[in-house]
Coordinates of C-alpha atoms (C1' of nucleotides) in Angstrom, one line a residue:
Chain A
M1 CA 145.7 29.9 19.1
N2 CA 145.9 29.7 15.2
C3 CA 147.4 33.3 14.3
P4 CA 145.5 34.5 11.0
V5 CA 149.2 34.8 10.0
R6 CA 149.8 31.9 9.3
R7 CA 147.9 31.8 6.6
Y8 CA 150.4 33.9 4.8
N9 CA 153.8 32.3 6.0
V10 CA 156.0 34.9 3.6
C11 CA 155.8 32.5 0.4
E12 CA 153.7 29.8 0.6
P13 CA 151.3 32.1 -0.6
L14 CA 153.2 33.3 -3.4
G15 CA 152.3 30.9 -6.0
P16 CA 154.7 28.7 -7.8
D17 CA 155.1 31.1 -10.5
R18 CA 156.4 34.2 -8.1
Q19 CA 158.6 31.5 -5.9
R20 CA 160.5 30.7 -8.8
E21 CA 161.3 34.3 -9.8
L22 CA 162.9 34.5 -6.0
Y23 CA 165.1 31.3 -5.2
E24 CA 168.1 30.8 -5.8
H25 CA 170.4 27.2 -5.0
Q26 CA 169.2 24.7 -2.4
Q27 CA 170.9 23.9 0.3
T28 CA 171.5 21.1 3.0
W29 CA 172.7 21.7 6.9
K30 CA 173.5 18.9 9.1
R31 CA 171.9 19.3 12.7
G32 CA 174.2 21.4 15.2
Q33 CA 175.8 23.1 11.8
Y34 CA 175.2 27.2 12.5
L35 CA 173.8 28.9 9.0
Y36 CA 174.6 32.0 10.0
R37 CA 176.5 33.8 13.3
E38 CA 175.8 37.3 15.0
G39 CA 178.3 39.8 13.6
Y40 CA 179.1 38.0 10.2
P41 CA 177.8 39.7 7.5
V42 CA 174.5 38.8 6.1
G43 CA 174.5 36.8 2.9
P44 CA 171.1 36.2 2.0
I45 CA 168.0 35.6 3.6
L46 CA 167.3 31.5 4.3
K47 CA 163.8 29.8 3.4
I48 CA 163.6 26.3 5.4
I49 CA 162.3 23.8 3.0
T50 CA 162.7 21.0 5.8
G51 CA 163.7 20.8 9.3
I52 CA 164.2 22.6 12.2
V53 CA 166.2 26.3 12.7
S54 CA 166.4 27.7 16.3
V55 CA 167.6 31.6 16.4
S56 CA 169.8 32.4 19.4
K57 CA 172.8 34.7 20.8
T58 CA 175.5 32.7 22.2
L59 CA 177.0 35.0 25.2
P60 CA 180.9 35.2 25.3
D61 CA 181.0 32.7 28.3
G62 CA 179.1 29.9 25.8
R63 CA 175.8 30.9 27.5
R64 CA 173.1 30.2 25.2
Q65 CA 169.5 31.6 24.6
I66 CA 167.2 29.7 22.4
L67 CA 165.1 32.8 21.1
D68 CA 162.4 31.1 18.4
F69 CA 162.3 28.2 16.4
F70 CA 161.5 28.1 12.8
F71 CA 159.2 25.7 11.0
A72 CA 159.5 24.8 7.5
G73 CA 157.9 27.3 5.2
E74 CA 159.3 29.8 7.4
L75 CA 162.2 32.5 6.7
C76 CA 165.9 33.0 8.9
G77 CA 168.5 35.3 8.5
Y78 CA 166.4 38.4 8.1
L79 CA 167.0 40.9 10.7
E80 CA 170.4 42.3 10.8
T81 CA 172.1 45.4 12.1
E82 CA 174.1 47.9 9.8
G83 CA 175.2 45.0 7.5
R84 CA 175.4 42.1 9.4
Y85 CA 174.0 39.4 11.4
T86 CA 171.3 40.1 15.2
F87 CA 171.5 36.9 16.0
E88 CA 172.7 33.5 15.0
G89 CA 170.8 30.4 13.0
Q90 CA 171.3 26.8 14.1
A91 CA 169.9 23.9 13.0
I92 CA 168.5 22.1 15.3
T93 CA 167.5 18.6 13.2
D94 CA 168.9 18.1 9.9
V95 CA 167.9 20.9 7.5
T96 CA 167.1 22.3 3.6
T97 CA 167.1 25.9 3.3
C98 CA 166.8 27.6 -0.1
A99 CA 168.3 31.2 -0.4
F100 CA 166.9 34.5 -1.4
T101 CA 169.3 37.2 -2.5
R102 CA 168.5 40.3 0.2
S103 CA 168.4 43.1 -2.5
R104 CA 166.4 40.9 -4.6
F105 CA 163.9 40.3 -1.7
K106 CA 163.1 43.6 -0.6
A107 CA 163.0 44.7 -4.6
F108 CA 160.0 42.4 -4.5
T109 CA 158.1 43.1 -1.5
A110 CA 158.4 46.8 -2.4
A111 CA 157.4 45.7 -5.7
H112 CA 153.7 44.2 -4.3
D113 CA 151.6 45.5 -2.3
D114 CA 150.8 42.3 -0.6
L115 CA 153.8 41.3 0.2
T116 CA 154.5 44.4 2.7
E117 CA 151.9 43.8 3.8
I118 CA 152.4 39.9 4.7
V119 CA 156.3 40.9 5.9
R120 CA 154.5 43.5 8.2
A121 CA 151.9 41.0 9.7
T122 CA 154.9 38.5 10.0
L123 CA 156.9 41.2 11.9
A124 CA 153.7 41.8 14.1
W125 CA 153.9 38.4 15.1
K126 CA 157.4 37.4 16.4
L127 CA 157.2 40.6 17.9
E128 CA 154.1 39.3 20.1
G129 CA 155.2 35.3 20.1
I130 CA 159.2 36.4 21.3
S131 CA 157.2 38.7 23.9
R132 CA 155.4 35.8 25.5
H133 CA 158.2 34.4 26.1
A134 CA 160.0 37.2 27.3
V135 CA 157.2 36.9 30.1
V136 CA 157.9 32.9 30.5
L137 CA 161.0 33.8 30.9
G138 CA 160.6 36.8 33.3
Q139 CA 158.4 34.6 36.1
L140 CA 157.8 30.8 35.3
S141 CA 158.6 28.2 37.5
A142 CA 160.7 25.4 35.9
K143 CA 157.4 23.4 35.8
E144 CA 155.4 26.2 34.4
R145 CA 158.2 26.7 31.8
V146 CA 157.6 22.7 30.3
A147 CA 154.1 22.4 30.7
T148 CA 154.1 25.5 28.4
F149 CA 156.3 24.5 26.3
L150 CA 154.4 20.7 26.5
C151 CA 151.9 22.7 25.2
W152 CA 152.6 25.2 22.7
F153 CA 154.3 22.3 20.8
G154 CA 151.8 19.7 21.4
A155 CA 149.3 22.5 19.8
R156 CA 151.4 23.0 17.0
S157 CA 151.8 19.1 16.1
G158 CA 148.4 18.7 17.3
E159 CA 146.7 21.1 13.8
R160 CA 147.1 17.7 11.5
G161 CA 145.7 15.3 13.9
G162 CA 144.1 15.2 17.4
T163 CA 147.1 12.5 18.4
P164 CA 147.8 13.8 22.6
S165 CA 151.9 12.4 21.7
V166 CA 154.2 15.1 20.7
R167 CA 157.7 13.9 19.1
L168 CA 160.3 16.8 20.1
P169 CA 163.0 16.4 17.2
M170 CA 165.1 18.3 19.7
A171 CA 167.5 17.3 21.7
R172 CA 166.9 18.3 25.8
G173 CA 170.1 20.8 25.8
D174 CA 167.7 22.9 22.7
I175 CA 164.9 22.9 24.9
A176 CA 166.5 24.0 27.9
D177 CA 168.1 26.9 26.3
Y178 CA 164.7 27.5 24.6
L179 CA 163.4 27.5 28.1
G180 CA 166.2 29.4 30.2
L181 CA 167.0 26.5 32.1
T182 CA 169.7 23.7 32.3
I183 CA 169.4 19.8 30.8
E184 CA 169.3 18.7 34.3
T185 CA 165.9 20.8 35.7
V186 CA 164.3 19.8 32.2
S187 CA 164.7 16.0 32.1
R188 CA 163.7 16.1 36.1
T189 CA 160.8 18.3 35.4
L190 CA 159.3 15.5 32.9
S191 CA 159.9 12.9 35.3
K192 CA 157.7 14.6 37.9
L193 CA 155.4 15.2 35.1
R194 CA 155.9 12.0 34.4
M195 CA 155.6 10.7 38.2
L196 CA 152.3 13.0 38.4
G197 CA 150.6 11.2 35.7
I198 CA 150.4 13.9 33.6
I199 CA 152.5 12.9 30.8
E200 CA 154.6 9.6 28.9
V201 CA 158.4 10.2 28.2
S202 CA 159.9 7.7 26.3
D203 CA 163.0 9.7 24.6
T204 CA 161.9 11.7 22.0
T205 CA 158.2 11.0 22.1
I206 CA 156.1 12.6 24.8
T207 CA 152.3 11.2 25.4
V208 CA 150.0 14.1 26.3
L209 CA 148.2 11.5 29.6
D210 CA 146.0 14.8 31.2
A211 CA 146.0 17.7 29.0
A212 CA 143.6 19.4 31.0
R213 CA 146.3 18.9 33.9
L214 CA 149.0 20.4 31.3
A215 CA 147.3 23.1 30.4
S216 CA 147.0 24.7 33.7
L217 CA 150.0 24.0 35.3
A218 CA 150.7 26.1 32.2
S219 CA 147.6 28.3 32.5
P220 CA 149.1 31.7 33.3
L221 CA 149.8 31.9 29.5
D222 CA 146.8 31.3 28.4
E223 CA 147.4 30.0 24.6
H224 CA 150.0 30.4 22.7
Chain B
M1 CA 174.3 52.1 20.2
N2 CA 172.7 54.2 17.7
C3 CA 169.5 52.5 16.4
P4 CA 169.7 53.6 12.7
V5 CA 165.6 53.5 13.3
R6 CA 165.8 55.8 16.2
R7 CA 165.8 58.4 13.7
Y8 CA 162.7 57.9 11.7
N9 CA 160.7 57.1 15.1
V10 CA 157.5 57.2 13.7
C11 CA 155.6 60.1 13.3
E12 CA 158.3 62.8 14.3
P13 CA 159.4 62.7 10.3
L14 CA 156.4 63.7 9.5
G15 CA 156.3 66.8 9.8
P16 CA 153.6 69.1 11.2
D17 CA 151.0 69.0 8.4
R18 CA 151.2 65.7 7.5
Q19 CA 151.1 65.1 12.3
R20 CA 148.4 67.1 12.0
E21 CA 146.6 65.0 9.3
L22 CA 146.6 62.3 11.2
Y23 CA 146.5 63.7 15.7
E24 CA 143.3 63.4 17.1
H25 CA 142.8 65.0 21.1
Q26 CA 145.4 64.8 23.6
Q27 CA 145.1 62.4 26.6
T28 CA 146.9 62.9 30.0
W29 CA 147.2 60.0 32.3
K30 CA 148.3 59.8 36.1
R31 CA 151.2 57.6 36.6
G32 CA 149.8 53.7 37.2
Q33 CA 146.7 54.7 34.5
Y34 CA 146.2 51.9 32.3
L35 CA 146.6 53.2 28.6
Y36 CA 145.1 49.7 27.5
R37 CA 144.5 46.4 29.0
E38 CA 145.3 42.6 27.6
G39 CA 142.2 41.8 25.6
Y40 CA 140.0 45.0 25.4
P41 CA 139.0 45.5 22.2
V42 CA 141.6 47.8 20.2
G43 CA 141.0 51.5 20.5
P44 CA 143.2 53.8 18.6
I45 CA 147.0 53.9 18.7
L46 CA 148.2 55.4 21.1
K47 CA 151.7 57.9 20.8
I48 CA 153.6 59.2 23.8
I49 CA 154.1 62.8 24.2
T50 CA 155.8 63.2 27.5
G51 CA 156.4 60.7 29.8
I52 CA 157.1 57.0 29.9
V53 CA 154.9 54.1 29.4
S54 CA 155.5 50.3 29.8
V55 CA 154.0 48.0 27.7
S56 CA 153.9 44.6 29.9
K57 CA 151.7 41.3 30.8
T58 CA 149.8 40.0 34.3
L59 CA 149.7 36.5 35.1
P60 CA 146.7 35.9 36.7
D61 CA 148.2 35.6 40.0
G62 CA 149.5 39.1 40.0
R63 CA 153.2 38.0 39.1
R64 CA 153.5 40.5 36.5
Q65 CA 156.4 41.6 33.5
I66 CA 157.7 44.6 31.7
L67 CA 158.8 44.1 28.0
D68 CA 159.5 47.6 27.1
F69 CA 159.8 51.1 28.1
F70 CA 158.3 53.4 25.9
F71 CA 159.6 56.7 25.1
A72 CA 158.2 60.0 24.4
G73 CA 157.2 59.8 20.7
E74 CA 157.3 55.9 20.4
L75 CA 153.8 54.6 19.4
C76 CA 152.4 51.7 21.8
G77 CA 148.5 50.3 21.7
Y78 CA 149.7 49.0 18.4
L79 CA 149.9 45.4 18.7
E80 CA 146.4 43.5 18.0
T81 CA 145.2 39.6 17.9
E82 CA 141.6 39.8 16.5
G83 CA 141.3 42.9 17.4
R84 CA 142.0 42.7 20.8
Y85 CA 145.6 43.8 23.0
T86 CA 148.0 41.8 23.4
F87 CA 149.7 43.0 25.9
E88 CA 148.7 45.9 28.3
G89 CA 150.3 49.6 28.3
Q90 CA 150.7 51.5 31.8
A91 CA 152.0 54.8 33.2
I92 CA 155.3 54.3 34.2
T93 CA 155.2 58.3 35.1
D94 CA 152.7 61.0 34.1
V95 CA 152.0 60.8 30.7
T96 CA 150.5 62.6 28.1
T97 CA 149.1 61.5 24.6
C98 CA 147.7 61.9 21.6
A99 CA 145.4 59.5 19.7
F100 CA 145.3 58.0 15.9
T101 CA 142.0 56.4 14.7
R102 CA 143.7 53.1 14.0
S103 CA 141.7 53.1 10.5
R104 CA 143.6 56.5 9.2
F105 CA 146.5 55.1 10.3
K106 CA 146.3 52.5 8.3
A107 CA 145.1 54.1 5.8
F108 CA 147.8 56.8 5.9
T109 CA 150.9 54.5 5.8
A110 CA 149.5 51.9 2.5
A111 CA 149.4 55.7 1.5
H112 CA 153.1 57.1 1.8
D113 CA 155.3 54.6 0.9
D114 CA 158.3 55.8 3.3
L115 CA 155.8 55.2 5.9
T116 CA 155.4 51.6 5.2
E117 CA 159.0 51.4 5.1
I118 CA 158.9 53.2 8.6
V119 CA 156.9 50.8 9.9
R120 CA 158.8 47.7 9.1
A121 CA 162.0 48.7 10.2
T122 CA 161.1 50.0 13.7
L123 CA 159.0 46.4 13.6
A124 CA 162.2 44.7 13.4
W125 CA 163.8 47.5 15.8
K126 CA 161.8 46.3 18.6
L127 CA 161.5 42.8 17.3
E128 CA 165.1 42.6 17.9
G129 CA 165.1 44.8 20.8
I130 CA 163.1 42.1 22.5
S131 CA 164.9 39.5 21.8
R132 CA 167.8 41.1 23.5
H133 CA 166.0 41.3 26.1
A134 CA 164.7 38.0 26.1
V135 CA 168.1 37.2 26.7
V136 CA 168.8 38.9 30.2
L137 CA 165.5 37.1 31.4
G138 CA 167.0 33.8 30.4
Q139 CA 170.2 34.1 30.8
L140 CA 171.8 36.6 33.2
S141 CA 172.6 36.8 37.1
A142 CA 170.3 39.2 39.4
K143 CA 174.1 41.9 39.1
E144 CA 174.7 41.1 35.4
R145 CA 170.7 42.5 35.1
V146 CA 171.1 44.8 37.3
A147 CA 174.1 46.5 35.0
T148 CA 172.7 45.7 31.8
F149 CA 170.0 47.5 32.7
L150 CA 171.9 50.7 33.9
C151 CA 173.7 50.7 31.1
W152 CA 171.0 50.7 28.8
F153 CA 169.0 53.4 30.5
G154 CA 172.8 55.5 30.8
A155 CA 172.8 55.3 27.3
R156 CA 169.7 56.5 26.5
S157 CA 170.2 59.5 28.6
G158 CA 173.9 60.1 28.0
E159 CA 172.5 60.7 24.4
R160 CA 172.0 64.3 25.0
G161 CA 174.7 64.8 27.8
G162 CA 178.0 63.1 29.0
T163 CA 177.3 63.5 32.1
P164 CA 177.1 59.4 33.5
S165 CA 174.3 60.5 36.6
V166 CA 171.1 57.9 35.5
R167 CA 167.9 59.3 36.5
L168 CA 165.1 56.6 37.0
P169 CA 161.7 58.0 36.0
M170 CA 160.6 53.8 37.5
A171 CA 160.0 52.7 40.5
R172 CA 162.1 50.0 41.8
G173 CA 158.6 47.2 41.7
D174 CA 158.6 48.6 37.9
I175 CA 162.1 47.7 37.1
A176 CA 162.1 44.8 39.2
D177 CA 159.1 43.4 36.4
Y178 CA 161.4 44.6 33.6
L179 CA 164.1 42.4 35.0
G180 CA 162.1 39.3 35.9
L181 CA 163.1 39.7 39.6
T182 CA 161.7 40.8 42.9
I183 CA 162.4 44.3 44.3
E184 CA 164.1 43.5 47.2
T185 CA 166.4 42.0 44.4
V186 CA 166.7 45.0 42.9
S187 CA 167.6 47.2 46.3
R188 CA 169.6 44.8 47.2
T189 CA 172.1 44.6 44.0
L190 CA 172.1 48.5 43.8
S191 CA 173.8 48.4 47.3
K192 CA 176.2 46.0 46.6
L193 CA 177.1 48.0 43.7
R194 CA 177.4 51.0 45.8
M195 CA 179.4 49.4 47.8
L196 CA 181.7 47.8 44.9
G197 CA 182.3 51.6 44.0
I198 CA 180.5 51.7 41.0
I199 CA 178.2 53.3 41.3
E200 CA 176.5 55.4 44.1
V201 CA 172.6 55.5 45.1
S202 CA 170.6 58.5 45.6
D203 CA 166.6 57.3 45.8
T204 CA 165.6 58.0 41.7
T205 CA 169.5 59.2 40.4
I206 CA 172.2 56.7 39.9
T207 CA 175.3 58.4 39.6
V208 CA 178.3 55.7 37.8
L209 CA 181.4 56.3 39.1
D210 CA 183.0 53.7 37.2
A211 CA 181.3 53.0 33.9
A212 CA 183.8 50.3 32.5
R213 CA 183.1 47.9 36.0
L214 CA 179.7 48.6 35.3
A215 CA 179.5 47.9 31.2
S216 CA 181.8 44.5 32.3
L217 CA 179.7 43.3 34.5
A218 CA 177.1 43.3 32.0
S219 CA 179.6 42.7 29.2
P220 CA 177.6 40.0 28.3
L221 CA 174.8 41.7 26.1
D222 CA 177.4 44.3 23.6
E223 CA 175.6 46.8 23.9
H224 CA 171.8 47.6 23.6
Chain C
dC1 C1' 152.0 64.2 64.2
dG2 C1' 149.6 60.4 62.8
dG3 C1' 149.3 57.3 58.3
dT4 C1' 150.5 56.0 53.8
dT5 C1' 154.0 54.8 50.6
dA6 C1' 158.4 53.4 48.6
dG7 C1' 162.5 51.5 49.9
dT8 C1' 166.7 49.1 52.5
dT9 C1' 167.9 45.5 55.0
dG10 C1' 168.0 41.0 57.8
dA11 C1' 167.3 35.6 58.4
dG12 C1' 165.7 32.0 56.8
dT13 C1' 163.9 29.0 53.0
dG14 C1' 163.4 27.0 48.6
dC15 C1' 164.3 26.2 43.8
dA16 C1' 167.2 26.0 40.5
dT17 C1' 171.5 24.9 40.0
dT18 C1' 177.0 22.5 40.0
dC19 C1' 178.7 18.6 40.0
dA20 C1' 178.9 13.9 39.2
dA21 C1' 177.6 9.5 39.1
dT22 C1' 175.0 6.4 36.2
dC23 C1' 172.0 4.5 32.6
dC24 C1' 171.3 3.8 27.9
dC25 C1' 171.5 3.4 22.6
dA26 C1' 173.8 3.5 18.5
dG27 C1' 177.7 3.1 16.1
dT28 C1' 182.5 0.5 15.3
dG29 C1' 185.5 -2.4 15.5
dG30 C1' 187.3 -7.1 17.7
Chain D
dC1 C1' 178.8 -12.2 18.7
dC2 C1' 180.3 -8.8 22.7
dA3 C1' 183.0 -5.4 24.0
dC4 C1' 183.8 -0.8 23.1
dT5 C1' 183.3 3.4 22.8
dG6 C1' 181.1 8.8 23.1
dG7 C1' 177.1 11.3 23.6
dG8 C1' 171.9 12.1 25.4
dA9 C1' 169.5 11.5 28.8
dT10 C1' 168.7 10.8 33.5
dT11 C1' 168.9 10.7 38.8
dG12 C1' 171.6 11.6 43.3
dA13 C1' 174.1 15.1 46.3
dA14 C1' 175.5 19.3 47.7
dT15 C1' 176.0 24.6 46.9
dG16 C1' 174.1 28.9 46.4
dC17 C1' 171.3 32.3 44.5
dA18 C1' 167.4 34.7 43.8
dC19 C1' 162.6 34.7 47.0
dT20 C1' 159.4 35.5 50.9
dC21 C1' 158.5 37.3 55.0
dA22 C1' 159.5 41.1 58.4
dA23 C1' 161.1 44.8 60.2
dC24 C1' 162.8 49.3 59.7
dT25 C1' 164.0 53.6 57.5
dA26 C1' 162.9 58.2 55.0
dA27 C1' 159.7 61.2 52.4
dC28 C1' 155.8 63.1 51.8
dC29 C1' 151.3 64.3 52.8
dG30 C1' 146.7 65.3 54.6

DNA sequence: CGGTTAGTTGAGTGCATTCAATCCCAGTGG
DNA sequence: CCACTGGGATTGAATGCACTCAACTAACCG
């Protein structure tokens, strides 16, 4: 459940002195704004201070697949292809970031062995995460997808407390695009789970009444 | 189209001397055999000499999602979680491999700066690939998925020749599990493309008659 | 020649979608 | 204070795409 890599979320373990050495000016982003877009020449790597960023791909006809949510402490805008962003980063909530010059980041990690290992471990961890997500997208039914999402997100928030109530900071549309469903299907599925007495829905807050049953619906995937 | 990382497919650039230093005994696998299974204690990292290996996850009820196909020259069995394989590797064709002791691989990469960079670049490249695949699974219709697959696979084979005919070494079931569809849907979709005059189907060989039209069906995703 | 396995095709079903209406709430201005 | 507005969420009705179940064909091998 608690991936070991989480411990060294790139930068956290640096300590304030080494962090200062790397950080550039701080920035704020309004919910919905793009931090960077696919195909644009790469800018700095962004470290999220507060808020949530989605990494996604938008097709020419408007369809969008959210690949991952990035939380405070994580880096985004890392992946590039020939000097251009591979995907797009969008503020799901209001977000504040600070920037790393890409070249400086590269030089800095090259100079510190522990950092190169942290980068490697983080990439491997992300690779595992997106792979699990691909299984969700390719194989699970709507109910299973939503249940999996709630379990995953509940586990995330549950880290600090034992409360079974989950705040969903993102809009239904974001959940839908993450799960490869439509807004309506997500909404309907939440209603079904509510009518089954498994959860309680209150706009942005979901209260898990029957964690065991929820987990069994998401069962196909052990844990995240 | 040609990811720069391809150039340094881990190990190829090592040169015969350094390769010998790393390799263990060779192994052969029959089509369908598992090279390793999810949750099993990790063994060596396997380098594919010939054949194709699928990396997949199988759910308790038998549903299977193939996450990636690995070809000759690539390493598989790399990802682990707490000393256990994260996914499963299966021989899609007959396969021969040679093995790397995991600890030796680790020590060896740690000792060579260029190798650590190759590992990092390969992980980033795989991350990008599976992300694109997630978009396919989450957003595309059956026709778009199959077209995307054919384009992707055609580009792979096309590297050596200009021939528009694609040999599909994997069974329909493998394609289906890769694309998150059923065998029947894959078969039907190929038939539709055939009746549209876009391809010609002959069991394992697909001849692309109208590459432009095929690409436009897969259009949503530029290239792979 | 039967037996087996992979692939194709047909018929019918169901789940998620599309289209559309309604609700809820926060923000705004009369 | 209340009506109006707009965005997000929910719910309903109807459609359609991919699925399930099933039959059939082709190829391969004993």
